Amino acid sequence: GLGVLPFPMAALGAYRCIECNGEATELYRDYQRGVLRISICKSCQKPVDKYIEYDPVIILINAVLCKAQAYRHILFNTKINIHGKLCVFCLLCEAYLRWLQLQDSSQNTDPDDLIRYAKEWDFYRVFGIASLEQTSFFIGIFITLWWMTPEMLKRKCDFILLLKALLLSTYGKLLLIPAVIWEHDYTPLCLAFIKVFVLISNSQAIRVTLNLNRILPWFAIFFGLILENGVVCLFHKMGWDV
């Protein structure tokens, strides 16, 4: 039988096949008396979504491995609505790490001064800067995709879905927490790997959401990084530590 069934029946096109990205009316059919059967995709003749009977841990592992099937399952066939909270939490992690680096650069080691420093507005300033940088990164992606493939982003729901996918795909920033806790000489290298992982996740999210090839998402991410770095340079010219 199916171990995990959080998915109700839906209207035409509400779900997607995780293998071929074809539309589906249902993920499974309930024959009553405990008899359930996973729906078969009419296009590729494979199960529409095999992950509905998988443990969430296995789904998470497949998402970490950036498998397109896992991304389609999460984005199209579940009702996850934590993208906003996840984004804020990831930004808080990033801001805290930057704030620690600013604190480490201070020559004053008086504990009382550090307590006073923690209560000042620097953390919120860094959080605001990190938020603006990520916003500019997303704007660069949206502008590039709208310019290259305007037919893909005609409707408001397309923008919302892509934004949700980008926000969810930033979950790699949560790895900043152990990077801070287990601080060692290789922390800069770890941070570089985390950045690359987040960019790979962003690319896969764009590719799955808009059903694109592998090149165009990276092209959009490249321009997003250009805009983000432009914002960073602007902050440096203003004399703000980021």
Coordinates of C-alpha atoms in Angstrom, one line a residue:
G1 CA 0.0 0.0 0.0
L2 CA 0.9 3.7 -0.1
G3 CA 2.8 4.9 2.9
V4 CA 2.3 8.7 2.4
L5 CA -0.9 10.2 1.0
P6 CA -1.2 13.9 1.6
F7 CA -2.6 14.6 -1.8
P8 CA -6.3 15.1 -2.6
M9 CA -7.9 14.7 -6.0
A10 CA -7.6 17.8 -8.2
A11 CA -8.8 19.4 -11.4
L12 CA -7.2 18.9 -14.8
G13 CA -3.6 19.9 -15.0
A14 CA -3.3 20.4 -11.2
Y15 CA -0.5 17.8 -11.0
R16 CA 2.6 17.0 -13.0
C17 CA 4.2 13.7 -14.0
I18 CA 7.7 13.8 -12.3
E19 CA 9.2 11.8 -15.2
C20 CA 8.0 13.7 -18.3
N21 CA 6.4 16.8 -16.8
G22 CA 3.1 16.0 -18.4
E23 CA -0.2 17.1 -16.8
A24 CA -2.2 14.7 -14.7
T25 CA -5.7 14.8 -13.1
E26 CA -4.7 12.7 -10.0
L27 CA -1.8 11.2 -8.3
Y28 CA -3.6 8.0 -7.1
R29 CA -7.0 6.5 -7.2
D30 CA -8.8 5.3 -4.1
Y31 CA -10.9 2.1 -4.8
Q32 CA -12.2 2.2 -1.2
R33 CA -11.6 -0.5 1.5
G34 CA -7.9 0.4 1.6
V35 CA -7.2 -0.3 -2.0
L36 CA -5.1 2.4 -3.6
R37 CA -3.3 2.6 -6.9
I38 CA -0.8 5.2 -8.1
S39 CA -1.9 6.8 -11.4
I40 CA 0.0 6.1 -14.6
C41 CA 1.0 9.0 -16.9
K42 CA -0.7 8.8 -20.3
S43 CA 2.4 10.3 -22.0
C44 CA 5.3 8.2 -20.7
Q45 CA 3.3 5.3 -19.2
K46 CA 5.2 5.6 -15.9
P47 CA 3.8 6.3 -12.4
V48 CA 2.8 10.0 -12.2
D49 CA 4.5 10.5 -8.8
K50 CA 6.3 7.6 -7.1
Y51 CA 7.4 9.8 -4.3
I52 CA 3.9 9.9 -2.7
E53 CA 4.7 6.5 -1.1
Y54 CA 8.3 7.5 -0.1
D55 CA 9.4 8.6 3.3
P56 CA 10.0 12.4 3.5
V57 CA 13.7 11.8 4.4
I58 CA 14.2 9.9 1.1
I59 CA 12.5 12.7 -0.8
L60 CA 14.8 15.2 1.0
I61 CA 17.9 13.2 0.0
N62 CA 16.8 13.1 -3.6
A63 CA 16.2 16.9 -3.5
V64 CA 19.7 17.4 -2.1
L65 CA 21.0 15.3 -5.0
C66 CA 19.2 17.8 -7.3
K67 CA 17.1 15.2 -9.0
A68 CA 14.5 16.7 -11.3
Q69 CA 11.9 14.2 -10.2
A70 CA 12.2 15.2 -6.6
Y71 CA 11.9 18.9 -7.5
R72 CA 8.8 18.3 -9.6
H73 CA 7.2 16.3 -6.7
I74 CA 7.9 19.2 -4.3
L75 CA 6.9 22.0 -6.5
F76 CA 3.9 20.6 -8.4
N77 CA 2.5 17.7 -6.4
T78 CA 2.7 18.9 -2.8
K79 CA 1.1 21.8 -0.9
I80 CA 4.2 23.1 0.8
N81 CA 3.8 26.7 1.8
I82 CA 7.0 27.4 3.8
H83 CA 9.0 29.2 1.1
G84 CA 8.6 32.6 2.7
K85 CA 9.6 31.5 6.2
L86 CA 12.4 29.4 4.8
C87 CA 13.8 32.4 2.9
V88 CA 13.7 34.6 5.9
F89 CA 15.4 32.0 8.0
C90 CA 18.1 31.5 5.4
L91 CA 18.7 35.2 5.2
L92 CA 19.0 35.3 9.0
C93 CA 21.6 32.6 8.9
E94 CA 23.6 34.5 6.2
A95 CA 23.2 37.8 8.1
Y96 CA 24.4 36.2 11.3
L97 CA 27.5 34.8 9.7
R98 CA 28.3 38.2 8.2
W99 CA 27.7 39.9 11.5
L100 CA 30.1 37.5 13.2
Q101 CA 32.7 38.3 10.7
L102 CA 32.3 42.0 11.4
Q103 CA 32.5 41.3 15.1
D104 CA 35.7 39.3 14.6
S105 CA 37.2 42.2 12.8
S106 CA 36.7 44.4 15.8
Q107 CA 39.8 44.9 17.9
N108 CA 37.9 45.5 21.1
T109 CA 37.6 42.2 23.1
D110 CA 35.8 43.7 26.1
P111 CA 32.8 41.3 26.9
D112 CA 30.7 44.2 28.0
D113 CA 31.4 46.0 24.7
L114 CA 30.4 42.8 22.7
I115 CA 27.1 42.7 24.6
R116 CA 26.5 46.3 23.7
Y117 CA 27.6 45.6 20.1
A118 CA 25.1 42.7 19.8
K119 CA 22.3 45.1 20.7
E120 CA 23.2 47.7 18.1
W121 CA 21.6 47.9 14.6
D122 CA 24.5 46.4 12.7
F123 CA 22.9 42.9 12.6
Y124 CA 19.7 44.4 11.1
R125 CA 21.7 46.5 8.7
V126 CA 23.5 43.4 7.5
F127 CA 20.2 41.5 7.3
G128 CA 18.8 44.3 5.1
I129 CA 21.8 44.2 2.8
A130 CA 21.6 40.4 2.4
S131 CA 17.9 40.8 1.6
L132 CA 18.6 43.4 -1.1
E133 CA 21.4 41.3 -2.6
Q134 CA 19.1 38.3 -2.9
T135 CA 16.3 40.4 -4.3
S136 CA 18.6 41.8 -6.9
F137 CA 19.7 38.3 -7.8
F138 CA 16.1 37.2 -8.3
I139 CA 15.3 40.3 -10.3
G140 CA 18.2 39.6 -12.6
I141 CA 16.9 36.0 -13.1
F142 CA 13.4 37.2 -13.9
I143 CA 14.5 39.9 -16.3
T144 CA 16.7 37.5 -18.2
L145 CA 14.1 34.7 -18.4
W146 CA 11.4 37.2 -19.5
W147 CA 13.7 38.6 -22.2
M148 CA 14.8 35.2 -23.4
T149 CA 11.5 33.3 -23.1
P150 CA 8.6 35.8 -22.7
E151 CA 6.1 33.1 -23.6
M152 CA 7.1 31.2 -20.4
L153 CA 6.1 34.0 -18.0
K154 CA 2.9 35.4 -19.5
R155 CA 0.7 34.8 -16.4
K156 CA 1.0 36.0 -12.9
C157 CA 0.8 32.4 -11.6
D158 CA 4.0 31.6 -13.6
F159 CA 5.9 34.4 -11.8
I160 CA 4.6 33.2 -8.4
L161 CA 5.5 29.6 -9.1
L162 CA 9.0 30.5 -10.2
L163 CA 9.5 32.8 -7.2
K164 CA 8.4 30.0 -4.9
A165 CA 10.7 27.6 -6.6
L166 CA 13.7 30.0 -6.2
L167 CA 12.9 30.6 -2.6
L168 CA 12.6 26.9 -1.8
S169 CA 15.9 26.2 -3.7
T170 CA 17.8 28.5 -1.3
Y171 CA 17.5 25.8 1.4
G172 CA 21.2 25.1 1.0
K173 CA 22.0 28.3 3.0
L174 CA 20.9 26.3 6.1
L175 CA 24.3 24.7 5.9
L176 CA 25.7 28.0 7.1
I177 CA 24.5 27.0 10.6
P178 CA 26.9 24.0 11.0
A179 CA 29.6 26.0 9.2
V180 CA 29.4 28.6 12.0
I181 CA 29.1 26.0 14.8
W182 CA 32.0 23.9 13.6
E183 CA 34.2 26.8 12.7
H184 CA 37.7 25.8 11.5
D185 CA 40.4 26.9 9.1
Y186 CA 38.5 25.7 6.1
T187 CA 35.4 27.8 6.7
P188 CA 35.9 30.0 3.6
L189 CA 36.1 26.9 1.4
C190 CA 32.9 25.5 3.0
L191 CA 31.1 28.8 2.3
A192 CA 32.2 28.6 -1.3
F193 CA 30.9 25.1 -1.6
I194 CA 27.6 26.2 0.0
K195 CA 27.3 29.0 -2.5
V196 CA 27.9 26.7 -5.5
F197 CA 25.3 24.2 -4.1
V198 CA 22.7 26.9 -3.8
L199 CA 23.3 28.1 -7.4
I200 CA 23.0 24.5 -8.6
S201 CA 19.7 24.2 -6.7
N202 CA 18.5 27.5 -8.2
S203 CA 19.3 26.3 -11.7
Q204 CA 17.5 23.0 -11.2
A205 CA 14.4 24.8 -9.8
I206 CA 14.3 27.1 -12.9
R207 CA 14.8 24.2 -15.2
V208 CA 12.0 22.1 -13.6
T209 CA 9.5 25.0 -13.2
L210 CA 9.7 26.3 -16.8
N211 CA 10.7 23.0 -18.4
L212 CA 13.9 24.4 -20.0
N213 CA 17.2 23.0 -21.1
R214 CA 20.3 23.1 -18.8
I215 CA 21.9 26.2 -20.5
L216 CA 19.2 28.9 -20.2
P217 CA 18.8 28.6 -16.3
W218 CA 22.6 29.1 -15.9
F219 CA 22.5 32.0 -18.3
A220 CA 19.8 33.6 -16.1
I221 CA 21.7 32.9 -12.9
F222 CA 24.8 34.5 -14.5
F223 CA 23.0 37.7 -15.1
G224 CA 21.5 37.5 -11.6
L225 CA 24.9 37.3 -10.1
I226 CA 26.1 40.3 -12.2
L227 CA 23.2 42.4 -10.8
E228 CA 23.8 41.1 -7.3
N229 CA 27.5 41.9 -7.5
G230 CA 26.6 45.4 -8.8
V231 CA 24.6 46.0 -5.6
V232 CA 27.5 44.8 -3.5
C233 CA 29.8 47.2 -5.3
L234 CA 27.3 50.0 -4.7
F235 CA 27.3 49.2 -1.0
H236 CA 31.1 49.3 -0.9
K237 CA 31.2 52.7 -2.6
M238 CA 28.8 53.9 0.1
G239 CA 31.3 52.7 2.7
W240 CA 29.1 49.9 4.1
D241 CA 30.7 46.6 5.2
V242 CA 28.9 43.7 3.6

